[in-house]
CSV table of C-alpha atoms in Angstrom, one decimal:
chain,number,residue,atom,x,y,z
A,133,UNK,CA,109.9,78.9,82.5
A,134,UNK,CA,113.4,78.3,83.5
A,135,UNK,CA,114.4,79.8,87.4
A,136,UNK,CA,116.4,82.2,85.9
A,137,UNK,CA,113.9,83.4,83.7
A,138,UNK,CA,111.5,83.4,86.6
A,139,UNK,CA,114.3,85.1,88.9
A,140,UNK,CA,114.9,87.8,86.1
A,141,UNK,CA,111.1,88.8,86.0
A,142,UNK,CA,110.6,88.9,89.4
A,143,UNK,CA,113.6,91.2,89.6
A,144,UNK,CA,111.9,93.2,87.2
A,145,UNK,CA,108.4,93.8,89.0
A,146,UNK,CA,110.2,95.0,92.1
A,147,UNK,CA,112.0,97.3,89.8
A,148,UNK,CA,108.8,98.4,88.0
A,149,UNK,CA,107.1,98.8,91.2
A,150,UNK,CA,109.7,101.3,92.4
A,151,UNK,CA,109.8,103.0,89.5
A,152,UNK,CA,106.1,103.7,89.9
A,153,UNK,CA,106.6,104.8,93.7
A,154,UNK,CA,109.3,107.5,92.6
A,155,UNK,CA,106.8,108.1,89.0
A,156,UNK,CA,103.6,110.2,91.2
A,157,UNK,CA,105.7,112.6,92.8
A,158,UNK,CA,107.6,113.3,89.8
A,159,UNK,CA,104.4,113.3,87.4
A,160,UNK,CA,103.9,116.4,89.8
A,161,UNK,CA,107.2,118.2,89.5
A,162,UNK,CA,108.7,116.5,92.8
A,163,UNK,CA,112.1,114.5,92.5
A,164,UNK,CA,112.1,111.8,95.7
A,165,UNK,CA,115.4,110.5,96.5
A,166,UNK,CA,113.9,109.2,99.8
A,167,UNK,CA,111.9,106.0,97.8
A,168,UNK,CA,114.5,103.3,99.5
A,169,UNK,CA,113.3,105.0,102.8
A,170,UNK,CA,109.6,104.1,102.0
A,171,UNK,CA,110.5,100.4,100.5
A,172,UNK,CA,112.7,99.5,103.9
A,173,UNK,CA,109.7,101.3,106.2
A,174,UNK,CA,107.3,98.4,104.2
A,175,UNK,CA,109.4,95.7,104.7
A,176,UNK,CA,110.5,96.0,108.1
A,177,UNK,CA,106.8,96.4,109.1
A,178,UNK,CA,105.4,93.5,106.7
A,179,UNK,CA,108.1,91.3,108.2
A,180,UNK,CA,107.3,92.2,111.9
A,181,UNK,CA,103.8,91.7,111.2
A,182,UNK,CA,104.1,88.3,109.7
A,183,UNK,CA,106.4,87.4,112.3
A,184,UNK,CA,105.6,88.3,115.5
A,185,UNK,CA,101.8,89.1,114.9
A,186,UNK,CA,101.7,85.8,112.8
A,187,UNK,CA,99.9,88.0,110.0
A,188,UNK,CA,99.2,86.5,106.5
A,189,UNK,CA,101.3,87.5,103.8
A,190,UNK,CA,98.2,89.1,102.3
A,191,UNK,CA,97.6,91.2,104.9
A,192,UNK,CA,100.9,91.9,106.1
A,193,UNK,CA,102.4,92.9,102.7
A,194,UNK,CA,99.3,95.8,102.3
A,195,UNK,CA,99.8,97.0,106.3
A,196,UNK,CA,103.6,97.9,105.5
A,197,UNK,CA,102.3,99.6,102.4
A,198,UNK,CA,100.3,101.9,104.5
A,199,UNK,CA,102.8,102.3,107.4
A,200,UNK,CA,105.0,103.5,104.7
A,201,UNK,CA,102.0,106.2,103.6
A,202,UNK,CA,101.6,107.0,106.8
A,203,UNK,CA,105.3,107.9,107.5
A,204,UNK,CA,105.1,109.9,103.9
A,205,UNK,CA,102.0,111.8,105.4
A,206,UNK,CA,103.8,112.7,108.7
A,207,UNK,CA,107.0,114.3,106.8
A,208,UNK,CA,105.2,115.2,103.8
A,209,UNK,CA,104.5,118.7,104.9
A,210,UNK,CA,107.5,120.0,105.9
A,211,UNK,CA,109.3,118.5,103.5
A,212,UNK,CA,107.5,120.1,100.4
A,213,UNK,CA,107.9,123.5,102.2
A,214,UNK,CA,111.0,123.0,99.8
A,215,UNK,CA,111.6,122.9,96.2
A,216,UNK,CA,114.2,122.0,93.4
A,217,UNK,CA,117.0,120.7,94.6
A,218,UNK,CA,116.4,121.5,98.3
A,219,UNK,CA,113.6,119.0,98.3
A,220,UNK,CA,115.5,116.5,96.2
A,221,UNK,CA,118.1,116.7,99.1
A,222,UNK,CA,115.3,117.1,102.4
A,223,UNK,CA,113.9,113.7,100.9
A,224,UNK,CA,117.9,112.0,100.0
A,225,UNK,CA,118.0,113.1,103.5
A,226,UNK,CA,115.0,111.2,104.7
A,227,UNK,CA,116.0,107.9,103.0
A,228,UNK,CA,119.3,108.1,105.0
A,229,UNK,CA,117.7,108.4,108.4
A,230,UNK,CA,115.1,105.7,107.6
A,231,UNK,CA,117.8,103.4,106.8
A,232,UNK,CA,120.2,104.1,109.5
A,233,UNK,CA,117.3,103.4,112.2
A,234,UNK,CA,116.5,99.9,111.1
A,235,UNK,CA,120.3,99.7,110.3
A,236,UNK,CA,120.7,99.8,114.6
A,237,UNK,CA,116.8,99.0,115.5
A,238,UNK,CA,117.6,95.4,117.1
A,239,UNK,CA,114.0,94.7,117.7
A,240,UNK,CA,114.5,93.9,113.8
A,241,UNK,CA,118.3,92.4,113.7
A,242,UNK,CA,119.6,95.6,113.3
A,243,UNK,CA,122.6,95.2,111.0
A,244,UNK,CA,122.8,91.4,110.9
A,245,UNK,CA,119.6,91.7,108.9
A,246,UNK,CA,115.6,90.5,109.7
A,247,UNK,CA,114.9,86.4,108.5
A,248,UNK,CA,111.3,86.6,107.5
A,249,UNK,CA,109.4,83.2,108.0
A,250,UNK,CA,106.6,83.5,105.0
A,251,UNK,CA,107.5,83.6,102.0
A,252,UNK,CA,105.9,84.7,98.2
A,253,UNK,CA,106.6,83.0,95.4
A,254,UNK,CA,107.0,84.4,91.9
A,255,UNK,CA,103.4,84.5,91.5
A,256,UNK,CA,102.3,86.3,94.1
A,257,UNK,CA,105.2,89.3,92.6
A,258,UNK,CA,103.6,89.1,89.1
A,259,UNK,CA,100.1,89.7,90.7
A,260,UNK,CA,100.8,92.5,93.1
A,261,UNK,CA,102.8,94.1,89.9
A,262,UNK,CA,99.8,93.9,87.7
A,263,UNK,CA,97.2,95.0,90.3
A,264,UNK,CA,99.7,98.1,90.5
A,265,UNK,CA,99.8,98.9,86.8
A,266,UNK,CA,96.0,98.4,86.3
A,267,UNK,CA,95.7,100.8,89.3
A,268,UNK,CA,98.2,103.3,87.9
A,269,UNK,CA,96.3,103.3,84.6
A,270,UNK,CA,92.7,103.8,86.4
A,271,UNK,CA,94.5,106.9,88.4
A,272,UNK,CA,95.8,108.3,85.2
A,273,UNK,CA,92.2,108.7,84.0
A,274,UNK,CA,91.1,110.3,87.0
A,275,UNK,CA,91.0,114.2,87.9
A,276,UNK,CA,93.9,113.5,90.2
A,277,UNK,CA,96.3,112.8,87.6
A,278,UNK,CA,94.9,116.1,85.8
A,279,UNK,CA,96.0,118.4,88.5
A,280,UNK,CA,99.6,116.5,89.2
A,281,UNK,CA,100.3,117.0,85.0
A,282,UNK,CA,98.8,120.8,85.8
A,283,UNK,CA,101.3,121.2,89.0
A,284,UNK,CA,103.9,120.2,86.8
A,285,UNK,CA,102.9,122.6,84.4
A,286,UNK,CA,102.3,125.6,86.5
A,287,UNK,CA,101.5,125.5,90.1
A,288,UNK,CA,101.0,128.9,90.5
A,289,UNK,CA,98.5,128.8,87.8
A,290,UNK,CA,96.9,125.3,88.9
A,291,UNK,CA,96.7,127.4,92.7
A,292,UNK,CA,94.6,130.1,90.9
A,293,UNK,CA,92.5,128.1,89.2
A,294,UNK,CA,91.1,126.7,92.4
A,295,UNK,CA,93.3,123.1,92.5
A,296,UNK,CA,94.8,122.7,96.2
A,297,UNK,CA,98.3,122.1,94.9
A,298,UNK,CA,99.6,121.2,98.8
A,299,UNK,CA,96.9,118.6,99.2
A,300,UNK,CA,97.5,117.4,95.6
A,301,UNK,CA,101.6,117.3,96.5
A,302,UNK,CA,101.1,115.8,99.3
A,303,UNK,CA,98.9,113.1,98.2
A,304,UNK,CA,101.1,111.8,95.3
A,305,UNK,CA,104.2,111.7,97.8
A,306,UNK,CA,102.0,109.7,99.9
A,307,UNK,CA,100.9,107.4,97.8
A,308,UNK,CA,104.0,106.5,95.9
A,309,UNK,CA,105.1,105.9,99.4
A,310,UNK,CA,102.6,103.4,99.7
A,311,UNK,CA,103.0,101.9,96.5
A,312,UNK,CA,106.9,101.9,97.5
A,313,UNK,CA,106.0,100.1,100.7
A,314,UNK,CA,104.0,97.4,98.9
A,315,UNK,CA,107.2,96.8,97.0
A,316,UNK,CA,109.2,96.3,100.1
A,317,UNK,CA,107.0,94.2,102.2
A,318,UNK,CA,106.6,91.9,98.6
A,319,UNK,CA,110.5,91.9,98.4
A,320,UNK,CA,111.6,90.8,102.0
A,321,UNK,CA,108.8,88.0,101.8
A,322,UNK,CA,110.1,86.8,98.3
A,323,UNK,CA,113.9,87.1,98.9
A,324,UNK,CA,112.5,85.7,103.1
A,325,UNK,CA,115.4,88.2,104.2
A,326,UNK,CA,115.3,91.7,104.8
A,327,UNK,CA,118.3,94.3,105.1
A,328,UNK,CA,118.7,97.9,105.7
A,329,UNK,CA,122.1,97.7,103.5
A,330,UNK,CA,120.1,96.7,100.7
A,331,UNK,CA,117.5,100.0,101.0
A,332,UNK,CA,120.5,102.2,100.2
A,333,UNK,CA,121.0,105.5,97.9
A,334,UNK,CA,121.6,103.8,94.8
A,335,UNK,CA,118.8,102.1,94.8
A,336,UNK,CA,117.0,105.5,95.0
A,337,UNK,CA,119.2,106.8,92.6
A,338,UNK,CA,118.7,104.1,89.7
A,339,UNK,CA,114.5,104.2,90.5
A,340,UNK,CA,114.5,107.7,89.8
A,341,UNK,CA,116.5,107.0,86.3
A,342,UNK,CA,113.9,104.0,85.6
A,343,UNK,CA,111.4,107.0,85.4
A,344,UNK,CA,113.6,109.4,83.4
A,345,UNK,CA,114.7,106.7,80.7
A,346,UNK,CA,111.2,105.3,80.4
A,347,UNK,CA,109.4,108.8,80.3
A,348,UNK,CA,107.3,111.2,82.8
A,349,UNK,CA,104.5,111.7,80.6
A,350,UNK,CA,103.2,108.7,80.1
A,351,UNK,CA,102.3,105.7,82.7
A,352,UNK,CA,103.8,103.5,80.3
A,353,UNK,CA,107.3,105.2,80.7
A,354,UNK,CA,108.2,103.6,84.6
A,355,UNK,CA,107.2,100.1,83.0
A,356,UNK,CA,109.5,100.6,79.7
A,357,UNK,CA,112.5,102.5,81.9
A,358,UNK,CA,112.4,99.4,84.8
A,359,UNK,CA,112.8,96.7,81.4
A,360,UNK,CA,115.4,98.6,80.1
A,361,UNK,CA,117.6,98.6,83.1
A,362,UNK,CA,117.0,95.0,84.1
A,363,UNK,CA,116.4,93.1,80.7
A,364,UNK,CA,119.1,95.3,78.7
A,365,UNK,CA,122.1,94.2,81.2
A,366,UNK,CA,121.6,90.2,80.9
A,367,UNK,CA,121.0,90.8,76.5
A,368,UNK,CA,124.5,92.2,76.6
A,369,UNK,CA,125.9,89.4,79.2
A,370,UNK,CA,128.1,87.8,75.8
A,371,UNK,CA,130.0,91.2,75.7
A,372,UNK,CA,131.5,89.9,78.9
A,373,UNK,CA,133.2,93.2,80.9
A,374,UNK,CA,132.2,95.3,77.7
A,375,UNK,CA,129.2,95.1,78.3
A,376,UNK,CA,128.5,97.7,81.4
A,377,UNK,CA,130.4,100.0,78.8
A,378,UNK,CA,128.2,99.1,76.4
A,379,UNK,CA,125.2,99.8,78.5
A,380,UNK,CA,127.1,103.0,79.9
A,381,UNK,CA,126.9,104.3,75.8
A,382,UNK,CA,123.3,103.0,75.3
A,383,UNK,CA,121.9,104.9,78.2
A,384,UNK,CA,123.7,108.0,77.0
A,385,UNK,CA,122.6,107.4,73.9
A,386,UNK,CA,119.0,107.2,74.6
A,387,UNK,CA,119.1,110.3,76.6
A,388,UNK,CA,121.0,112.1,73.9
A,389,UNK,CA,118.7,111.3,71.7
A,390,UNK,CA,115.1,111.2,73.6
A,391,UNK,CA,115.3,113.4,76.7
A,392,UNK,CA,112.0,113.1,77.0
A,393,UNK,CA,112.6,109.8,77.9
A,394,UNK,CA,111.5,106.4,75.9
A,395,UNK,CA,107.7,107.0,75.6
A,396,UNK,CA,105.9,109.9,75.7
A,397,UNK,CA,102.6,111.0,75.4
A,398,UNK,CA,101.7,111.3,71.6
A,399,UNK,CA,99.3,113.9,71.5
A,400,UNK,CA,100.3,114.6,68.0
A,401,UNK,CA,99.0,111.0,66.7
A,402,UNK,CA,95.4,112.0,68.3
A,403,UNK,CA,93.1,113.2,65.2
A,404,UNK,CA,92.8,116.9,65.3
A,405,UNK,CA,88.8,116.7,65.6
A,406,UNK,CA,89.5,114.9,68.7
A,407,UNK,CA,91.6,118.1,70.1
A,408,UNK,CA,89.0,120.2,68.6
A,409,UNK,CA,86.1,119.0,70.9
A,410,UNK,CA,88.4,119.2,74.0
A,411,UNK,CA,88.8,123.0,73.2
A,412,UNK,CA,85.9,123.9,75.5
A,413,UNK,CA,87.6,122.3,78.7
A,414,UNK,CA,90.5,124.8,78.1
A,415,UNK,CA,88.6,127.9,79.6
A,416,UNK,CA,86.8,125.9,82.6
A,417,UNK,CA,88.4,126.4,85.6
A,418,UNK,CA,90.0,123.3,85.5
A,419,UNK,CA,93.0,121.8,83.8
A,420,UNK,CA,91.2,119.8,80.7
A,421,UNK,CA,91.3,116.3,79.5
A,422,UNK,CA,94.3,116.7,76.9
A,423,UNK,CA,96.5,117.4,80.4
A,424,UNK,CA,96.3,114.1,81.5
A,425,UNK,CA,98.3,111.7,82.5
A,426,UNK,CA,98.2,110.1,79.1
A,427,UNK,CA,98.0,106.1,78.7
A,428,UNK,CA,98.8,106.2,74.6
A,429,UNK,CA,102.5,105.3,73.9
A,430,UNK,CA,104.4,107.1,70.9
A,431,UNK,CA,107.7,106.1,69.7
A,432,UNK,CA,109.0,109.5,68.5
């Protein structure tokens, strides 16, 4: 594998790995705009960590993950007091104010950026990207993921049928926070630099459209939405400055075509005798199996 081959997928897991920090909340009807917030928050404390605590990357990287959950369990209740766009915007707000504190926080270089003296290699990235996706596709089996595809759905309903849809909220905004953190902490140990500049609204922006391209319904959509954006780019590098137009008319394309997004959950290719002997879980007081968060990819 060349270096810029090896550059290009590492760019990709970091991509992949925000996708899937902005992917829970939205699985449960939530759109964070705040992600960068979260990804800086897990740097900036991995870094410390590593550098003034003289922390191993291996346990650094994992502490920033959960200072970033922690900070995402501290706001998380007032901020989903909101809805819509108003929470779209408390959480855009959130990223801002994260950002501008390490952006002047001179314990950590403030603007002239943090150097961070361990570094990961490529390796260490593919790893921590793969135990993230197995763990995404474990949680999408679990009850958890039933009640954020319920939410979604119906929260009102989801509320009567017993589900605590505040804890449930909460929880996936705290864990994509922590997932989000991972990310960060992995990013400013790879790249040895970290930089509030770099944790800025666009890169909150494009997550969110990894998750929209790739699909919501699926776990498979983040994944197939981050490759798109990264790979698709550097395939259309021989169009020379055609080819961010070109991009600009394949995204709009895709989204014309499959709002849904790239992958979705294809119930319809499950054999009908399969739905059949799910019936009975409909009229339990719990959202059945077939709400999942469904692993099975269809292309149409």
């Amino acid at each position: 594998m060349t270096g810029y081959q090896s550059g290009l997928l590492v760019i990709l897991c970091f991509n992949v790995i925000a996708a899937y920090a902005v992917y829970l909340p939205m699985a449960a009807g939530q759109l964070n705009l705040g992600v960068a917030g979260f990804m800086a928050t897990g740097a900036y404390a991995a870094a410390y960590l590593t550098n003034e605590a003289g922390w191993s990357i291996g346990a650094a990287v994992p502490a920033g993950g959960a200072c970033a959950g922690l900070l995402a369990l501290l706001v998380a209740v007032p901020i989903l007091r909101t809805q819509g766009i108003y929470l779209a915007l408390a959480t855009f707000a959130l990223g801002q104010v994260i950002a501008a504190i390490f952006l002047n926080l001179d314990v950590v270089g403030g603007a002239a950026g943090y150097p961070v003296s361990a570094y990961a290699g490529p390796g260490a990235v593919f790893a921590a990207t793969a135990a993230i996706l197995a763990a995404m596709l474990l949680l999408s089996r679990t009850r958890f993921a039933l009640y954020l595809t319920a939410i979604k759905s119906d929260p009102v309903v989801t509320d009567l049928m017993g589900v605590n849809v505040r804890a449930v909220q909460v929880g996936a905004l705290t864990l994509g926070a922590v997932i989000g953190g991972l990310g960060g902490g992995l990013y400013g140990h790879h790249f040895s630099f970290v930089e509030a500049q770099h944790f800025n609204v666009a890169l909150s922006i494009f997550t969110v459209l990894y998750v929209l391209l790739g699909g919501v319904q699926t776990v498979w959509g983040p994944l197939v939405g981050g490759a798109f954006f990264t790979l698709l780019p550097e395939v259309l590098r021989a169009g020379g400055g055609w080819r961010y137009v070109l991009f600009a008319l394949l995204i709009i394309g895709v989204m014309a075509l499959r709002p849904q997004g790239l992958v979705t959950a294809g119930a319809h290719w499950r054999p009908r005798r399969r739905a059949a002997s799910r019936a009975p879980s409909r009229t339990s007081g719990h959202p059945g199996p077939e709400t999942r968060l469904s692993t099975e990819v269809s292309g149409s």
